[in-house]
Amino acid sequence: MKILQIAGYKNTGKTTLILDFVQLLKQYGYTVAIIKHHHITEDVENSTDTGRFFEAGADYTAFNMPGHSVMLEQPEKPLTVQLQRFQNEGVDFVLVEGYKNENYSKIILTHSFTEGDTDINEIGLTNVLNRFDMRYDKDNAMNWFKEWSNISNENV
């Protein structure tokens, strides 16, 4: 299982780039998992039965819909536990947004579309494989990702 962190300040294009990575990987038939770290708590909609179960204190709340399932868990599970779960499921790629202090391979997006250029050196990141400014580097980021993930036109 290959793990790549995508880090950067708010509005640097992380989600957009991750969506592009997912679409590319799915074209080649890979299984992909995403883990996103939020710094704020977003309440589960408590007007639904599912939200009410969760707010009542259920440790796990699963809901199934045609075509997919969602599992809510509390308390939050450590990143290592989530990664092990995906490993056990046979996931090919895990893309992690956030958790910037973890030591997995990562790329950094350096320009915030709302804040301007950001100094990533001040946050002390480790294991940085590459840096991209999404104003100019989207094609470079995609080409880099194809190389990192060992995807080529020959694999189609």
Backbone as numpy.savetxt, mean C-alpha at the origin, in Angstrom:
# Nx Ny Nz CAx CAy CAz Cx Cy Cz
7.36 -13.76 -1.85 6.51 -12.58 -1.85 7.40 -11.35 -1.85
7.14 -10.44 -2.77 7.91 -9.20 -2.84 7.13 -8.09 -2.15
7.84 -7.31 -1.35 7.24 -6.22 -0.59 7.89 -4.92 -1.01
7.07 -3.92 -1.30 7.58 -2.59 -1.63 6.76 -1.56 -0.88
7.46 -0.70 -0.17 6.82 0.43 0.49 6.85 1.62 -0.45
5.75 2.37 -0.46 5.68 3.62 -1.21 5.45 4.69 -0.15
6.43 5.57 0.02 6.37 6.57 1.09 6.48 7.97 0.50
6.01 8.91 1.25 6.07 10.31 0.86 5.05 11.08 1.67
5.19 12.38 1.66 4.24 13.22 2.37 2.88 13.16 1.68
1.88 13.76 2.30 0.52 13.80 1.77 0.51 14.47 0.39
-0.30 13.93 -0.49 -0.51 14.48 -1.84 0.74 14.45 -2.71
1.53 13.39 -2.58 2.70 13.24 -3.46 2.42 12.29 -4.62
1.24 11.67 -4.64 0.89 10.76 -5.72 1.02 9.30 -5.36
1.14 8.99 -4.07 1.33 7.60 -3.63 0.19 6.69 -4.09
-1.03 7.10 -3.80 -2.18 6.25 -4.14 -2.31 6.06 -5.64
-2.13 7.13 -6.40 -2.21 7.03 -7.86 -1.16 6.07 -8.40
0.06 6.16 -7.90 1.12 5.28 -8.36 0.84 3.83 -7.96
0.36 3.62 -6.75 0.03 2.27 -6.31 -1.06 1.67 -7.20
-2.06 2.46 -7.55 -3.11 1.98 -8.46 -2.51 1.54 -9.79
-1.57 2.32 -10.31 -0.91 1.95 -11.57 -0.11 0.66 -11.40
0.59 0.52 -10.28 1.35 -0.71 -10.02 0.42 -1.92 -9.96
-0.71 -1.77 -9.27 -1.67 -2.87 -9.14 -2.18 -3.28 -10.51
-2.59 -2.30 -11.31 -3.12 -2.62 -12.64 -2.08 -3.35 -13.48
-0.84 -2.92 -13.41 0.23 -3.57 -14.16 0.41 -5.02 -13.69
0.50 -5.21 -12.40 0.70 -6.57 -11.86 -0.47 -7.48 -12.21
-1.68 -6.97 -12.14 -2.85 -7.78 -12.46 -2.88 -8.18 -13.93
-2.35 -7.31 -14.81 -2.27 -7.66 -16.23 -1.43 -8.91 -16.44
-0.48 -9.14 -15.57 0.41 -10.29 -15.67 -0.05 -11.46 -14.80
-1.21 -11.32 -14.18 -1.79 -12.43 -13.42 -1.29 -12.60 -12.00
-0.60 -11.61 -11.47 -0.08 -11.71 -10.10 -1.18 -11.41 -9.08
-1.02 -11.98 -7.87 -1.89 -11.60 -6.76 -1.22 -10.45 -6.02
-2.03 -9.48 -5.64 -1.52 -8.24 -5.07 -2.30 -7.90 -3.80
-1.59 -7.51 -2.76 -2.20 -7.03 -1.53 -1.69 -5.61 -1.27
-2.55 -4.81 -0.70 -2.19 -3.44 -0.32 -2.39 -3.32 1.19
-1.43 -2.69 1.84 -1.58 -2.32 3.25 -1.38 -0.82 3.32
-2.37 -0.13 3.86 -2.29 1.33 3.95 -2.35 1.71 5.43
-1.41 2.53 5.83 -1.38 3.01 7.21 -2.05 4.37 7.29
-3.03 4.48 8.19 -3.69 5.76 8.43 -3.19 6.32 9.76
-3.00 7.61 9.80 -2.59 8.25 11.05 -3.79 8.67 11.89
-4.97 8.60 11.29 -6.18 8.98 12.00 -7.12 7.79 12.04
-8.02 7.81 13.00 -9.02 6.76 13.10 -10.24 7.18 12.30
-10.65 6.31 11.40 -11.87 6.56 10.65 -12.91 5.58 11.16
-14.00 6.12 11.68 -15.03 5.25 12.22 -15.69 4.44 11.13
-15.99 3.20 11.46 -16.78 2.37 10.58 -18.21 2.90 10.63
-18.85 2.95 9.51 -20.21 3.47 9.44 -21.10 2.74 10.45
-21.50 3.44 11.53 -22.25 2.75 12.58 -23.74 2.67 12.30
-24.19 3.21 11.18 -25.60 3.07 10.84 -25.87 1.74 10.14
-24.82 1.01 9.80 -24.99 -0.31 9.20 -24.87 -1.37 10.29
-25.44 -2.53 10.05 -25.31 -3.62 11.01 -23.84 -3.95 11.25
-23.06 -3.98 10.17 -21.64 -4.31 10.29 -20.94 -3.32 11.21
-21.17 -2.05 11.02 -20.57 -1.03 11.87 -21.01 -1.15 13.32
-22.27 -1.48 13.52 -22.79 -1.64 14.87 -22.14 -2.83 15.57
-21.93 -3.93 14.84 -21.24 -5.09 15.43 -19.83 -4.71 15.87
-19.15 -3.99 15.01 -17.77 -3.58 15.27 -17.72 -2.65 16.48
-18.60 -1.66 16.50 -18.60 -0.70 17.61 -19.05 -1.34 18.92
-19.80 -2.42 18.85 -20.21 -3.12 20.06 -19.04 -3.87 20.70
-17.94 -3.98 19.94 -16.75 -4.60 20.51 -16.33 -5.91 19.88
-16.99 -6.31 18.81 -16.58 -7.56 18.15 -15.11 -7.44 17.75
-14.33 -8.46 18.03 -12.92 -8.45 17.67 -12.73 -8.58 16.16
-13.62 -9.32 15.53 -13.59 -9.50 14.07 -15.01 -9.32 13.56
-15.14 -8.59 12.49 -16.43 -8.44 11.82 -16.18 -8.65 10.34
-16.77 -9.68 9.79 -16.61 -9.97 8.36 -17.94 -9.71 7.67
-17.87 -9.08 6.51 -19.08 -8.99 5.72 -18.76 -9.37 4.29
-19.71 -10.11 3.74 -19.53 -10.68 2.41 -20.57 -10.09 1.46
-20.10 -9.74 0.30 -20.95 -9.20 -0.75 -20.66 -9.99 -2.01
-21.54 -9.94 -2.98 -21.23 -10.65 -4.23 -19.87 -10.21 -4.78
-18.96 -11.15 -4.89 -17.66 -10.86 -5.50 -16.53 -10.54 -4.55
-16.81 -10.20 -3.29 -15.72 -9.92 -2.36 -16.17 -9.94 -0.90
-15.16 -9.97 -0.03 -15.38 -9.98 1.41 -14.50 -8.92 2.05
-14.94 -8.42 3.19 -14.17 -7.43 3.94 -14.11 -7.90 5.39
-12.93 -7.79 6.00 -12.75 -8.17 7.40 -12.25 -6.96 8.17
-12.96 -6.62 9.23 -12.52 -5.58 10.15 -12.01 -6.28 11.40
-10.88 -5.80 11.93 -10.29 -6.40 13.12 -9.92 -5.32 14.11
-10.08 -5.65 15.36 -9.56 -4.78 16.40 -8.99 -5.63 17.52
-7.90 -5.21 18.10 -7.13 -4.01 17.79 -6.34 -4.16 16.49
-5.71 -3.06 16.09 -4.87 -3.05 14.89 -3.80 -4.13 15.00
-3.56 -4.83 13.91 -2.53 -5.87 13.87 -1.21 -5.27 13.40
-0.08 -5.71 13.96 1.22 -5.22 13.51 1.44 -5.56 12.03
2.24 -4.75 11.38 2.54 -4.95 9.96 3.09 -6.35 9.72
3.95 -6.83 10.60 4.54 -8.16 10.40 3.48 -9.26 10.40
2.47 -9.11 11.22 1.38 -10.09 11.28 0.59 -10.06 9.97
0.32 -8.87 9.47 -0.42 -8.74 8.22 0.38 -9.32 7.05
1.67 -9.04 7.03 2.51 -9.58 5.96 2.57 -11.11 6.03
2.66 -11.66 7.22 2.68 -13.12 7.36 1.37 -13.73 6.85
0.27 -13.07 7.13 -1.03 -13.56 6.63 -1.03 -13.60 5.10
-0.52 -12.55 4.47 -0.46 -12.53 3.01 0.51 -13.58 2.48
1.61 -13.78 3.18 2.56 -14.83 2.80 1.85 -16.19 2.83
1.10 -16.44 3.88 0.37 -17.71 4.01 -0.68 -17.89 2.93
-1.23 -16.78 2.44 -2.24 -16.82 1.39 -1.63 -16.98 0.00
-0.31 -16.89 -0.10 0.35 -17.05 -1.40 0.34 -15.79 -2.25
0.24 -14.64 -1.63 0.25 -13.37 -2.36 1.62 -13.16 -2.99
1.63 -12.68 -4.24 2.89 -12.45 -4.95 3.55 -11.12 -4.56
2.76 -10.05 -4.46 3.29 -8.72 -4.19 2.45 -8.04 -3.12
3.13 -7.38 -2.18 2.47 -6.53 -1.20 3.03 -5.12 -1.38
2.13 -4.18 -1.60 2.50 -2.77 -1.70 2.02 -2.10 -0.43
2.94 -1.44 0.25 2.66 -0.84 1.55 2.74 0.67 1.42
1.64 1.33 1.72 1.63 2.80 1.74 1.73 3.24 3.19
2.80 3.95 3.48 3.02 4.38 4.85 4.01 3.48 5.57
3.92 3.43 6.89 4.86 2.68 7.72 6.30 3.04 7.36
6.54 4.32 7.15 7.84 4.76 6.61 9.03 4.37 7.47
8.82 4.10 8.75 9.94 3.74 9.62 10.30 2.26 9.56
9.51 1.47 8.85 9.84 0.06 8.67 11.01 -0.06 7.69
11.70 -1.19 7.73 12.93 -1.33 6.95 12.76 -2.18 5.69
11.57 -2.19 5.11 11.38 -2.91 3.85 11.85 -2.02 2.70
12.10 -2.62 1.56 12.49 -1.85 0.38 11.41 -0.81 0.10
11.86 0.40 -0.23 10.86 1.44 -0.44 11.29 2.41 -1.53
10.29 3.05 -2.10 10.52 4.20 -2.96 9.88 5.41 -2.29
10.42 6.56 -2.61 9.96 7.80 -2.01 9.45 8.73 -3.10
8.29 9.34 -2.85 7.77 10.38 -3.74 8.06 11.71 -3.06
8.72 12.59 -3.80 9.36 13.75 -3.17 8.65 15.08 -3.32
7.60 15.16 -4.13 6.94 16.45 -4.32 5.47 16.34 -3.96
5.04 17.18 -3.02 3.63 17.23 -2.65 2.93 18.24 -3.55
1.81 17.81 -4.14 1.07 18.70 -5.03 0.40 19.83 -4.27
0.33 19.75 -2.95 -0.25 20.84 -2.15 0.79 21.60 -1.34
1.90 20.94 -0.99 2.91 21.57 -0.13 4.20 21.92 -0.86
4.38 21.44 -2.07 5.62 21.69 -2.81 6.66 20.63 -2.52
7.92 20.98 -2.75 9.00 20.02 -2.53 9.11 19.69 -1.05
9.41 18.44 -0.77 9.54 18.00 0.62 10.94 17.47 0.83
11.44 17.64 2.04 12.78 17.16 2.37 12.65 15.82 3.07
12.79 14.75 2.29 12.63 13.42 2.87 13.79 13.04 3.77
14.91 13.75 3.65 16.06 13.44 4.50 15.77 13.70 5.97
14.85 14.61 6.25 14.59 14.96 7.64 13.76 13.90 8.37
13.24 12.91 7.66 12.46 11.89 8.35 13.22 10.57 8.49
14.47 10.52 8.08 15.36 9.41 8.37 14.94 8.06 7.81
14.58 8.00 6.56 14.14 6.75 5.96 15.31 5.81 5.68
15.04 4.52 5.76 16.05 3.51 5.46 15.60 2.66 4.28
16.56 1.99 3.66 16.31 1.04 2.58 15.56 1.66 1.40
15.94 2.88 1.06 15.32 3.60 -0.06 15.99 3.15 -1.36
15.19 2.57 -2.26 15.71 2.09 -3.54 15.72 3.17 -4.61
14.74 4.09 -4.54 14.67 5.14 -5.55 13.76 6.26 -5.07
13.86 7.40 -5.75 13.04 8.58 -5.44 12.45 9.09 -6.73
11.19 9.51 -6.64 10.51 10.02 -7.83 9.72 11.27 -7.50
9.69 12.18 -8.45 8.83 13.37 -8.40 7.75 13.11 -9.43
6.52 12.90 -8.99 5.47 12.45 -9.89 5.04 13.52 -10.90
5.53 14.73 -10.77 5.27 15.73 -11.82 5.99 15.35 -13.10
7.15 14.71 -12.96 8.01 14.44 -14.11 8.35 12.97 -14.29
8.24 12.18 -13.25 8.85 10.84 -13.23 7.88 9.67 -13.32
6.63 9.88 -13.70 5.69 8.75 -13.70 6.18 7.62 -14.60
6.60 7.94 -15.82 7.10 6.89 -16.72 8.35 6.23 -16.15
9.24 7.03 -15.56 10.44 6.45 -14.94 10.07 5.53 -13.78
9.08 5.94 -12.99 8.65 5.11 -11.87 8.07 3.78 -12.36
7.27 3.84 -13.42 6.68 2.61 -13.96 7.76 1.70 -14.55
8.71 2.28 -15.27 9.80 1.47 -15.82 10.65 0.86 -14.71
10.93 1.65 -13.68 11.69 1.13 -12.54 10.93 -0.04 -11.89
9.62 0.14 -11.71 8.81 -0.90 -11.07 8.79 -2.18 -11.89
8.69 -2.05 -13.20 8.73 -3.24 -14.07 10.04 -4.00 -13.87
11.12 -3.26 -13.79 12.42 -3.89 -13.58 12.52 -4.53 -12.19
12.11 -3.79 -11.17 12.17 -4.29 -9.79 11.33 -5.55 -9.63
10.16 -5.56 -10.26 9.24 -6.69 -10.10 9.51 -7.83 -11.08
10.52 -7.65 -11.94 10.88 -8.65 -12.96 9.79 -8.86 -13.99
9.04 -7.81 -14.29 8.03 -7.87 -15.34 8.67 -7.40 -16.63
8.41 -8.12 -17.69 8.85 -7.67 -19.02 7.82 -8.12 -20.03
7.90 -7.59 -21.22 6.96 -7.98 -22.27 7.05 -9.46 -22.59
8.18 -10.07 -22.28 8.36 -11.50 -22.55 7.50 -12.35 -21.62
7.05 -11.79 -20.50 6.26 -12.56 -19.54 4.77 -12.60 -19.89
4.35 -11.87 -20.91 2.93 -11.78 -21.24 2.41 -13.12 -21.70
